[in-house]
Amino acid sequence: METNLCVAGFGGQGVMTLGKFLAEAACESSDRNVTFFPSYGAEQRGGTANCFVVISDQEIGAPLGDRMDDLIIMNEPSLKKFLPTLKPGGRLFLNSSIVTDDPGRDDVTIVKAPVTELSLELGNAKVLNVIMLGVYVGYTGIVDEELVWRIIEQKLGSKPKLLPLNKKAYEEGLALGKKQKQN
Amino acid sequence: MSRVFMKGCEAIAEAAVRAGCRFFAGYPITPQNEIPEYFSRRMPEVGGTFVQGESEVASISMVYGAASSGTRAMTSSSSCGIALKSEGISYCASARIPMVYVNVSRGGPGVGSIQPAQMDYLQATKASGNGGFQMLVFAPSTVQEAVDMTYAAFDYADRDRNPVLILADGVIGTMMEPVELPPMRSDEEVKAIKEGKRPWAIVGHELDYAHRAWIEPGQWSTAVMQRTNEKAAALYESWEKDLRWEEYRLEDAELVIAAYGISARIARSAVNLLRQEGYPVGLIRPITVNPFPYKAFDKIDYGKCKAVLDVEMSIPAQFLRDVSIGVKDRCPITTCLCSGGNIMSRESIIEAAKKSLEA
């Protein structure tokens, strides 16, 4: 079993951090193979930023690719750029606050999460990536949810006052992801 | 041993520290900046020295000096930065100074592009500077391999008193992957390694001119220079024993992919997908790219094999030249190439493989 995930959005939306948290949790939780590959271009400022995470119980060949099982899309330009890479039967996790267009794919599962709105309701736009990470983990169960939180906790260790906000953001995402899964 | 999740560049730097590297000088360039960044934090912790040089030329010259004193020393750069270091690298080879350097290569020629590429193959394996010197050149396919090769490179460098090159690329350098780190050499071991080089190193023998060592990147006497080069040539000949390569599913292969480094890793996964579809495809992956394991290509059953497919991230193809020498016209060679910072995809390898099999 191998899962190829691409996370894409605006520079500054925390897509690299989202991918890294997930990959680290996958590394810690099991003896599965996992790779994280950031894609930086000359387009960082205001353009799209993206990263690839591969989690597999076999040797990983390519740490990036053009056939994705899962896509996490945080903005419109990323949807245009990466939707064609999503396999039929794949799963699309959409930031539905700002991606309002119909993706126009009926061969994939679409999980909508208004993470920009939710982050603003929590009082900090920066936690949208943590909410989305929660949605993804809650929906897919790809990595133990407790362990993902431990990784976030560890990474934010030097800024303990951010922990309660991030905990809330993560839990809200998890709940939303699980709810979507049931529907 | 426990796994840690590390970025290629940082894992390379940590492996060097654990191998006893106590001097690093470098100059920033993408995509290898995390190597100097990591050393800048780590070296003070182990009593080593980190210098951000004013240029690539200065950095390699400092490494030349540090390694001349017997200290395990290293530098790193990427493609055009490596080209700037070629003077110092050639000096190290001429003076037979053990040092290790890493090329986290990017697109070329010239400044090229900051994204990963394999466009320095001929430079790395045939002429990394003037004068025809040779080096052991290792090409990692995974972060783990980059770690293991870097750790071992210092031993090879000391054994041969010669520079060793790790030819990586921007994917290996910037990706994160779980790794098992090698054991940390103790301060005593690091000291003993340096002490072992006293017979030739410049260690500062106060008032003892008889034992003061010389480090000579050139000779006044043509006779001495020739002898120096003859000794170096004998060393290069001895590397047959160090040849390393991987053979994967060659037994019944009707198509054999030849690839190294990151391309080989992607090709290996393409081989698995092709096999699932019933295509009998195999892979030869040189691990040492200098010396080149030409004899690996004798393992192919040319009665069955319709073609060898050269896969590399370079246009024009470079690795292809060594593959051709290995194949010796025993079957056609086809290519699957990309360049300019584009990264090889499994899909393009699969397509090229099917085309080669149908031809």
XYZ file of C-alpha atoms in Angstrom:
542
model
C 0.000 0.000 0.000
C 1.421 3.345 -1.069
C -0.172 6.757 -0.670
C 1.040 9.668 -2.765
C -0.109 13.030 -1.421
C 0.426 16.505 -2.818
C -0.247 19.561 -0.643
C -0.499 22.853 -2.507
C -1.467 26.437 -1.807
C -0.199 30.003 -1.566
C 3.236 30.597 -0.114
C 2.495 31.402 3.542
C -0.464 29.063 3.991
C 1.777 26.556 5.710
C 1.550 23.763 3.164
C 5.173 22.690 3.757
C 4.579 22.532 7.502
C 1.410 20.505 7.004
C 3.272 17.977 4.849
C 6.232 17.823 7.207
C 4.092 17.229 10.327
C 2.277 14.404 8.572
C 5.471 12.811 7.228
C 7.222 12.992 10.600
C 4.246 11.417 12.313
C 4.236 8.619 9.731
C 7.966 8.070 10.352
C 7.504 7.899 14.123
C 4.356 5.814 14.184
C 5.518 2.824 12.200
C 8.311 1.246 10.243
C 6.660 2.361 7.012
C 8.742 4.259 4.509
C 7.960 7.912 4.092
C 9.366 10.777 2.053
C 8.757 14.510 2.112
C 9.785 16.573 -0.895
C 9.323 20.351 -0.984
C 8.975 21.999 -4.350
C 10.383 25.479 -4.419
C 10.350 27.481 -7.569
C 11.050 31.046 -8.503
C 7.349 31.579 -7.868
C 7.426 31.492 -4.075
C 6.256 35.026 -3.457
C 2.511 35.093 -3.881
C 2.560 32.054 -6.155
C 1.904 28.442 -5.375
C 3.990 26.393 -2.988
C 3.662 22.655 -2.802
C 5.134 19.538 -1.297
C 4.832 15.827 -1.820
C 4.467 13.171 0.873
C 4.706 9.479 0.063
C 3.833 6.890 2.720
C 4.401 3.265 1.800
C 4.945 -0.165 3.299
C 7.345 -0.844 0.429
C 10.440 0.902 -0.867
C 9.578 4.342 -2.194
C 10.708 4.975 -5.746
C 9.843 8.532 -6.593
C 9.434 11.037 -3.760
C 7.280 13.078 -6.120
C 5.198 12.342 -9.129
C 2.335 13.165 -11.397
C -0.133 10.503 -10.222
C -1.563 11.432 -6.831
C -3.823 9.378 -4.579
C -4.670 12.396 -2.429
C -4.582 16.124 -3.014
C -4.845 18.881 -0.428
C -5.644 22.136 -2.198
C -5.595 25.463 -0.405
C -6.169 27.915 -3.283
C -7.517 28.246 -6.824
C -4.239 28.294 -8.796
C -3.169 25.063 -7.089
C -6.428 23.384 -8.051
C -5.832 24.184 -11.713
C -2.233 23.077 -11.541
C -2.604 19.810 -9.627
C -6.123 18.489 -10.204
C -5.063 16.740 -13.436
C -2.548 14.703 -11.395
C -5.256 13.204 -9.148
C -5.946 9.576 -10.044
C -9.488 8.435 -10.746
C -10.834 7.276 -7.384
C -8.524 9.704 -5.610
C -9.452 12.060 -2.779
C -9.485 15.832 -3.037
C -9.351 17.890 0.159
C -10.433 21.414 -0.666
C -10.169 24.674 1.218
C -13.748 25.523 0.326
C -13.491 29.011 1.840
C -11.583 30.286 -1.150
C -11.876 27.538 -3.746
C -15.482 27.979 -4.813
C -15.264 26.673 -8.377
C -16.658 23.235 -9.069
C -13.590 21.041 -9.639
C -15.511 19.264 -12.405
C -14.367 15.740 -11.511
C -17.010 13.161 -10.708
C -14.459 10.335 -10.606
C -12.891 11.512 -7.326
C -14.079 11.985 -3.748
C -14.231 15.638 -2.731
C -13.861 16.584 0.933
C -14.717 20.235 1.462
C -13.401 22.091 4.481
C -13.761 25.870 4.902
C -10.430 26.107 6.718
C -9.796 29.816 6.098
C -13.149 30.721 7.690
C -12.630 28.279 10.550
C -9.182 29.680 11.289
C -10.556 33.219 11.389
C -13.283 32.061 13.773
C -10.536 30.706 15.991
C -8.925 34.125 15.830
C -5.780 33.320 13.866
C -5.604 32.836 10.095
C -2.278 31.045 10.443
C -3.750 27.829 11.833
C -5.605 26.936 8.641
C -2.953 24.357 7.802
C -3.308 22.657 11.183
C -7.097 22.501 10.722
C -6.573 20.970 7.275
C -4.062 18.477 8.681
C -6.765 17.476 11.177
C -9.320 17.086 8.405
C -6.942 14.893 6.405
C -5.959 12.692 9.357
C -9.556 12.507 10.592
C -10.853 11.481 7.192
C -8.121 9.076 6.117
C -6.822 7.699 9.423
C -3.512 7.353 7.599
C -1.535 8.083 10.763
C -2.505 7.774 14.417
C -4.201 11.072 15.327
C -2.637 11.253 18.787
C 0.806 10.890 17.330
C 0.251 13.706 14.854
C -0.658 15.933 17.774
C 2.494 14.887 19.640
C 4.572 15.930 16.602
C 2.811 19.318 16.448
C 3.383 19.735 20.192
C 7.041 18.873 19.830
C 7.573 21.256 16.900
C 5.847 24.110 18.696
C 7.798 23.338 21.849
C 9.595 26.668 21.835
C 6.309 28.578 21.597
C 4.111 26.941 24.255
C 1.580 29.754 24.241
C 0.558 28.722 20.708
C -0.317 25.206 21.845
C -3.930 25.725 23.037
C -4.886 27.477 19.780
C -3.255 24.768 17.649
C -4.819 22.019 19.742
C -8.237 23.531 19.154
C -7.519 23.950 15.434
C -6.325 20.363 15.083
C -9.285 18.933 17.000
C -11.769 20.949 14.986
C -10.188 19.626 11.803
C -10.238 16.048 13.066
C -13.921 16.288 13.961
C -14.776 17.750 10.567
C -12.784 15.075 8.745
C -14.460 12.258 10.692
C -17.889 13.756 10.100
C -17.254 14.000 6.362
C -16.107 10.372 6.353
C -19.406 9.238 7.887
C -21.488 11.108 5.325
C 18.833 1.464 15.762
C 16.222 4.173 15.752
C 15.150 6.122 12.713
C 15.199 9.877 12.487
C 13.374 11.898 9.874
C 15.950 14.129 8.220
C 16.502 16.279 5.187
C 19.190 14.928 2.847
C 21.547 17.899 3.239
C 21.308 17.855 7.028
C 21.760 14.094 7.168
C 24.905 14.385 5.027
C 26.317 17.025 7.369
C 25.506 14.965 10.474
C 27.102 11.875 8.912
C 30.259 13.904 8.259
C 30.396 15.103 11.863
C 29.958 11.531 13.080
C 32.766 10.393 10.760
C 35.070 12.855 12.508
C 34.905 15.822 10.126
C 36.013 18.819 12.152
C 36.434 21.488 9.486
C 33.910 22.745 6.976
C 34.141 25.767 4.709
C 31.564 26.641 2.097
C 29.699 29.348 0.289
C 25.897 29.476 -0.077
C 24.116 28.147 -3.148
C 20.736 26.456 -3.656
C 19.918 23.552 -3.251
C 22.633 22.684 -0.726
C 22.346 25.552 1.767
C 21.194 23.275 4.559
C 24.644 21.621 4.592
C 26.580 24.763 5.647
C 23.631 25.873 7.776
C 23.688 22.600 9.692
C 27.476 22.670 10.133
C 27.351 26.263 11.395
C 25.276 25.064 14.335
C 26.810 21.611 14.795
C 30.553 22.249 14.474
C 30.860 24.396 17.639
C 29.151 21.578 19.587
C 31.938 19.133 18.709
C 34.868 21.529 18.864
C 35.086 21.744 15.087
C 35.346 24.752 12.820
C 32.768 26.143 10.441
C 33.713 28.937 8.065
C 31.469 30.648 5.585
C 34.084 31.610 3.045
C 33.987 34.775 0.985
C 33.778 32.627 -2.142
C 33.890 29.051 -3.403
C 37.580 29.427 -4.261
C 38.367 30.601 -0.737
C 36.325 27.772 0.780
C 38.021 24.948 -1.099
C 41.409 26.551 -0.393
C 40.627 26.564 3.329
C 39.641 22.905 3.107
C 42.932 22.234 1.324
C 44.757 23.877 4.216
C 42.765 22.199 6.966
C 43.039 18.745 5.382
C 46.811 19.291 4.926
C 47.084 19.400 8.694
C 45.449 15.965 8.959
C 42.036 17.222 10.068
C 39.075 15.554 8.403
C 37.710 18.373 6.257
C 34.836 18.857 3.862
C 33.141 21.324 1.569
C 29.956 21.257 -0.458
C 28.332 23.216 -3.218
C 26.102 22.828 -6.227
C 27.052 22.588 -9.921
C 28.290 26.068 -10.889
C 29.718 26.467 -7.373
C 31.530 23.140 -7.738
C 32.985 24.362 -11.036
C 34.523 27.307 -9.175
C 36.156 24.877 -6.760
C 37.864 22.870 -9.466
C 41.210 24.623 -8.992
C 41.383 23.697 -5.313
C 40.112 20.175 -5.938
C 42.869 19.634 -8.495
C 45.427 20.991 -6.000
C 44.191 18.536 -3.363
C 44.470 15.670 -5.850
C 47.954 16.746 -6.951
C 49.209 17.108 -3.385
C 47.357 13.899 -2.447
C 45.312 15.520 0.305
C 42.371 13.511 1.685
C 39.187 15.554 1.729
C 35.524 15.016 0.969
C 33.204 17.219 -1.025
C 29.569 17.006 -2.019
C 27.887 18.230 -5.181
C 24.140 18.634 -4.619
C 23.695 19.200 -8.295
C 21.194 21.440 -10.041
C 20.388 22.392 -13.616
C 23.103 23.619 -15.953
C 25.136 24.675 -17.801
C 26.133 28.028 -16.342
C 23.934 29.219 -13.502
C 21.307 26.898 -15.004
C 18.330 26.409 -12.706
C 18.002 25.898 -8.966
C 16.006 22.685 -9.346
C 17.510 19.178 -9.250
C 19.434 17.792 -12.236
C 22.178 15.329 -13.168
C 24.073 17.568 -15.546
C 27.527 17.313 -13.948
C 28.151 13.652 -14.713
C 31.098 13.974 -17.073
C 32.681 16.726 -14.996
C 32.294 14.661 -11.819
C 33.571 11.390 -13.230
C 36.126 12.398 -15.855
C 37.601 15.826 -15.138
C 36.752 17.685 -11.949
C 39.736 19.951 -12.572
C 42.841 20.197 -14.717
C 45.539 17.576 -14.997
C 43.756 14.239 -15.412
C 43.455 13.267 -11.755
C 40.803 10.768 -10.667
C 38.641 10.405 -7.588
C 36.278 7.852 -6.138
C 32.820 9.232 -6.953
C 29.739 7.867 -5.182
C 26.175 8.541 -6.362
C 23.480 8.100 -3.666
C 19.902 7.106 -4.519
C 18.413 7.611 -1.066
C 19.082 9.817 1.938
C 20.274 6.711 3.807
C 22.783 5.981 1.084
C 23.971 9.600 1.121
C 24.582 9.228 4.856
C 26.421 5.914 4.556
C 28.538 7.129 1.625
C 29.516 10.372 3.357
C 30.502 8.466 6.489
C 32.621 6.021 4.485
C 34.038 8.705 2.177
C 36.336 10.026 4.908
C 37.825 6.558 5.371
C 38.349 6.155 1.623
C 39.901 9.628 1.417
C 42.348 8.841 4.233
C 43.125 5.378 2.883
C 44.042 6.782 -0.526
C 45.165 10.284 0.495
C 42.916 11.563 -2.266
C 39.723 13.628 -2.562
C 36.391 11.769 -2.626
C 33.253 13.159 -4.259
C 29.654 12.477 -3.291
C 27.637 13.221 -6.427
C 24.128 13.908 -5.121
C 21.367 16.028 -6.602
C 18.716 18.500 -5.506
C 16.113 15.810 -4.797
C 18.366 13.853 -2.431
C 19.525 17.129 -0.870
C 16.106 18.619 -0.173
C 13.894 15.606 0.468
C 13.257 14.262 3.966
C 13.366 10.570 4.708
C 13.868 8.315 7.745
C 17.538 7.474 8.277
C 19.631 5.465 10.662
C 22.664 7.488 11.576
C 26.087 5.853 11.929
C 27.887 5.867 15.300
C 29.586 9.050 16.473
C 33.366 8.742 16.499
C 34.687 9.660 19.925
C 37.063 12.572 20.497
C 39.817 10.004 21.084
C 39.140 8.327 17.746
C 39.070 11.654 15.920
C 42.374 12.585 17.546
C 43.919 9.224 16.680
C 42.862 9.573 13.038
C 44.580 12.946 12.838
C 47.631 11.607 14.670
C 47.868 8.794 12.129
C 48.509 11.359 9.401
C 51.479 12.924 11.184
C 54.069 11.295 8.888
C 52.925 13.449 5.975
C 50.710 16.194 7.378
C 51.775 19.750 8.173
C 51.443 19.610 11.899
C 53.952 22.278 12.888
C 57.138 20.631 14.119
C 58.675 23.425 16.103
C 62.423 23.846 15.455
C 62.484 20.467 13.800
C 63.130 21.184 10.172
C 64.004 17.591 9.374
C 60.439 16.477 10.039
C 58.560 19.455 8.732
C 56.273 18.204 6.038
C 55.777 19.778 2.669
C 52.516 19.875 0.816
C 53.169 20.136 -2.875
C 50.486 20.644 -5.496
C 53.260 20.761 -8.113
C 56.907 19.885 -8.590
C 59.939 21.768 -9.914
C 61.475 18.570 -11.161
C 59.892 16.916 -14.180
C 61.213 13.569 -12.970
C 59.537 13.963 -9.564
C 56.328 15.175 -11.179
C 56.235 12.116 -13.417
C 56.849 9.801 -10.455
C 54.058 11.553 -8.540
C 51.676 11.003 -11.430
C 52.760 7.367 -11.818
C 51.975 6.759 -8.152
C 48.579 8.413 -8.586
C 47.874 6.294 -11.672
C 48.700 3.144 -9.686
C 46.236 4.242 -7.023
C 43.493 4.761 -9.596
C 44.194 1.285 -11.018
C 43.712 -0.207 -7.550
C 40.091 0.961 -7.360
C 38.771 -2.055 -9.223
C 38.168 -3.525 -5.755
C 35.952 -0.583 -4.793
C 33.512 -0.957 -7.683
C 29.909 -1.068 -6.496
C 26.671 -1.421 -8.347
C 23.145 -2.769 -7.912
C 21.526 -5.311 -10.225
C 17.754 -5.531 -10.020
C 15.598 -8.202 -11.701
C 18.032 -8.860 -14.543
C 17.369 -12.606 -14.716
C 14.781 -12.649 -17.513
C 14.989 -8.991 -18.582
C 14.147 -8.123 -22.152
C 14.835 -4.497 -21.340
C 17.460 -3.269 -18.888
C 17.301 0.267 -17.555
C 20.641 1.915 -16.747
C 20.431 4.795 -14.298
C 22.253 6.271 -11.284
C 21.376 8.459 -8.299
C 17.864 9.848 -8.078
C 16.947 8.645 -11.583
C 17.780 5.076 -10.592
C 15.501 5.261 -7.594
C 12.629 6.475 -9.749
C 13.509 3.859 -12.400
C 13.454 1.078 -9.798
C 9.898 1.972 -8.955
C 9.064 2.101 -12.684
C 10.533 -1.420 -13.038
C 8.153 -2.672 -10.334
C 5.153 -1.090 -12.047
C 6.220 -2.487 -15.438
C 6.669 -5.950 -13.921
C 3.130 -5.756 -12.509
C 1.942 -5.185 -16.072
C 3.957 -8.195 -17.234
C 6.881 -6.408 -18.871
C 10.195 -8.181 -18.143
C 12.338 -5.181 -17.220
C 15.466 -4.961 -15.054
C 17.811 -2.300 -13.759
C 21.556 -1.718 -13.435
C 22.464 1.060 -11.029
C 26.117 2.070 -10.713
C 26.785 3.121 -7.103
C 30.381 4.116 -7.793
C 30.222 6.215 -10.954
C 33.991 6.550 -10.944
C 35.421 3.993 -11.329
C 32.495 2.888 -13.473
C 31.235 -0.693 -13.140
C 31.417 -1.502 -16.860
C 31.442 -5.218 -16.069
C 27.947 -4.971 -14.585
C 26.721 -4.819 -18.166
C 28.244 -8.270 -18.833
C 25.532 -9.643 -16.513
C 22.850 -8.887 -19.077
C 21.590 -11.856 -21.100
C 21.937 -10.328 -24.546
C 20.169 -13.345 -26.043
C 16.987 -12.024 -24.415
C 17.669 -8.314 -23.963
C 16.249 -6.206 -26.774
C 17.623 -2.881 -25.558
C 19.243 -0.991 -22.725
C 17.341 2.146 -21.724
C 19.524 4.994 -20.452
C 17.568 7.136 -17.950
C 19.142 10.371 -16.711
C 18.246 13.962 -15.884
C 20.588 15.470 -18.441
C 20.168 16.716 -21.994
C 22.418 15.988 -23.803
C 22.882 12.558 -22.259
C 26.217 12.070 -20.432
C 25.950 8.881 -18.369
C 25.021 7.280 -21.712
C 28.685 7.378 -22.737
C 29.736 5.036 -19.928
C 26.683 2.843 -20.485
C 27.711 2.493 -24.160
C 31.207 1.401 -23.178
C 29.644 -1.225 -20.901
C 27.128 -2.504 -23.446
C 29.790 -2.810 -26.184
C 27.269 -2.777 -29.061
C 25.677 -6.013 -27.844
C 22.201 -4.454 -28.112
C 20.694 -1.075 -29.044
C 20.615 1.702 -26.428
C 17.586 3.977 -26.132
C 17.223 7.029 -23.894
C 14.716 8.654 -21.547
C 15.940 12.127 -20.647
C 14.835 15.328 -18.999
C 16.693 18.485 -18.190
C 16.591 22.070 -17.015
C 15.515 21.213 -13.481
C 12.622 18.969 -14.502
C 12.529 15.801 -12.460
C 12.318 12.370 -14.059
C 8.868 10.795 -13.785
C 7.962 7.124 -13.554
C 5.394 7.671 -16.271
C 7.953 8.849 -18.828
C 10.235 5.910 -17.953
C 7.340 3.467 -18.337
C 6.405 4.975 -21.695
C 10.016 4.907 -22.946
C 10.410 1.310 -21.724
C 7.305 0.118 -23.566
C 8.420 1.901 -26.713
C 11.887 0.345 -26.490
C 10.383 -3.123 -26.047
C 8.069 -2.728 -29.015
C 10.771 -1.418 -31.342
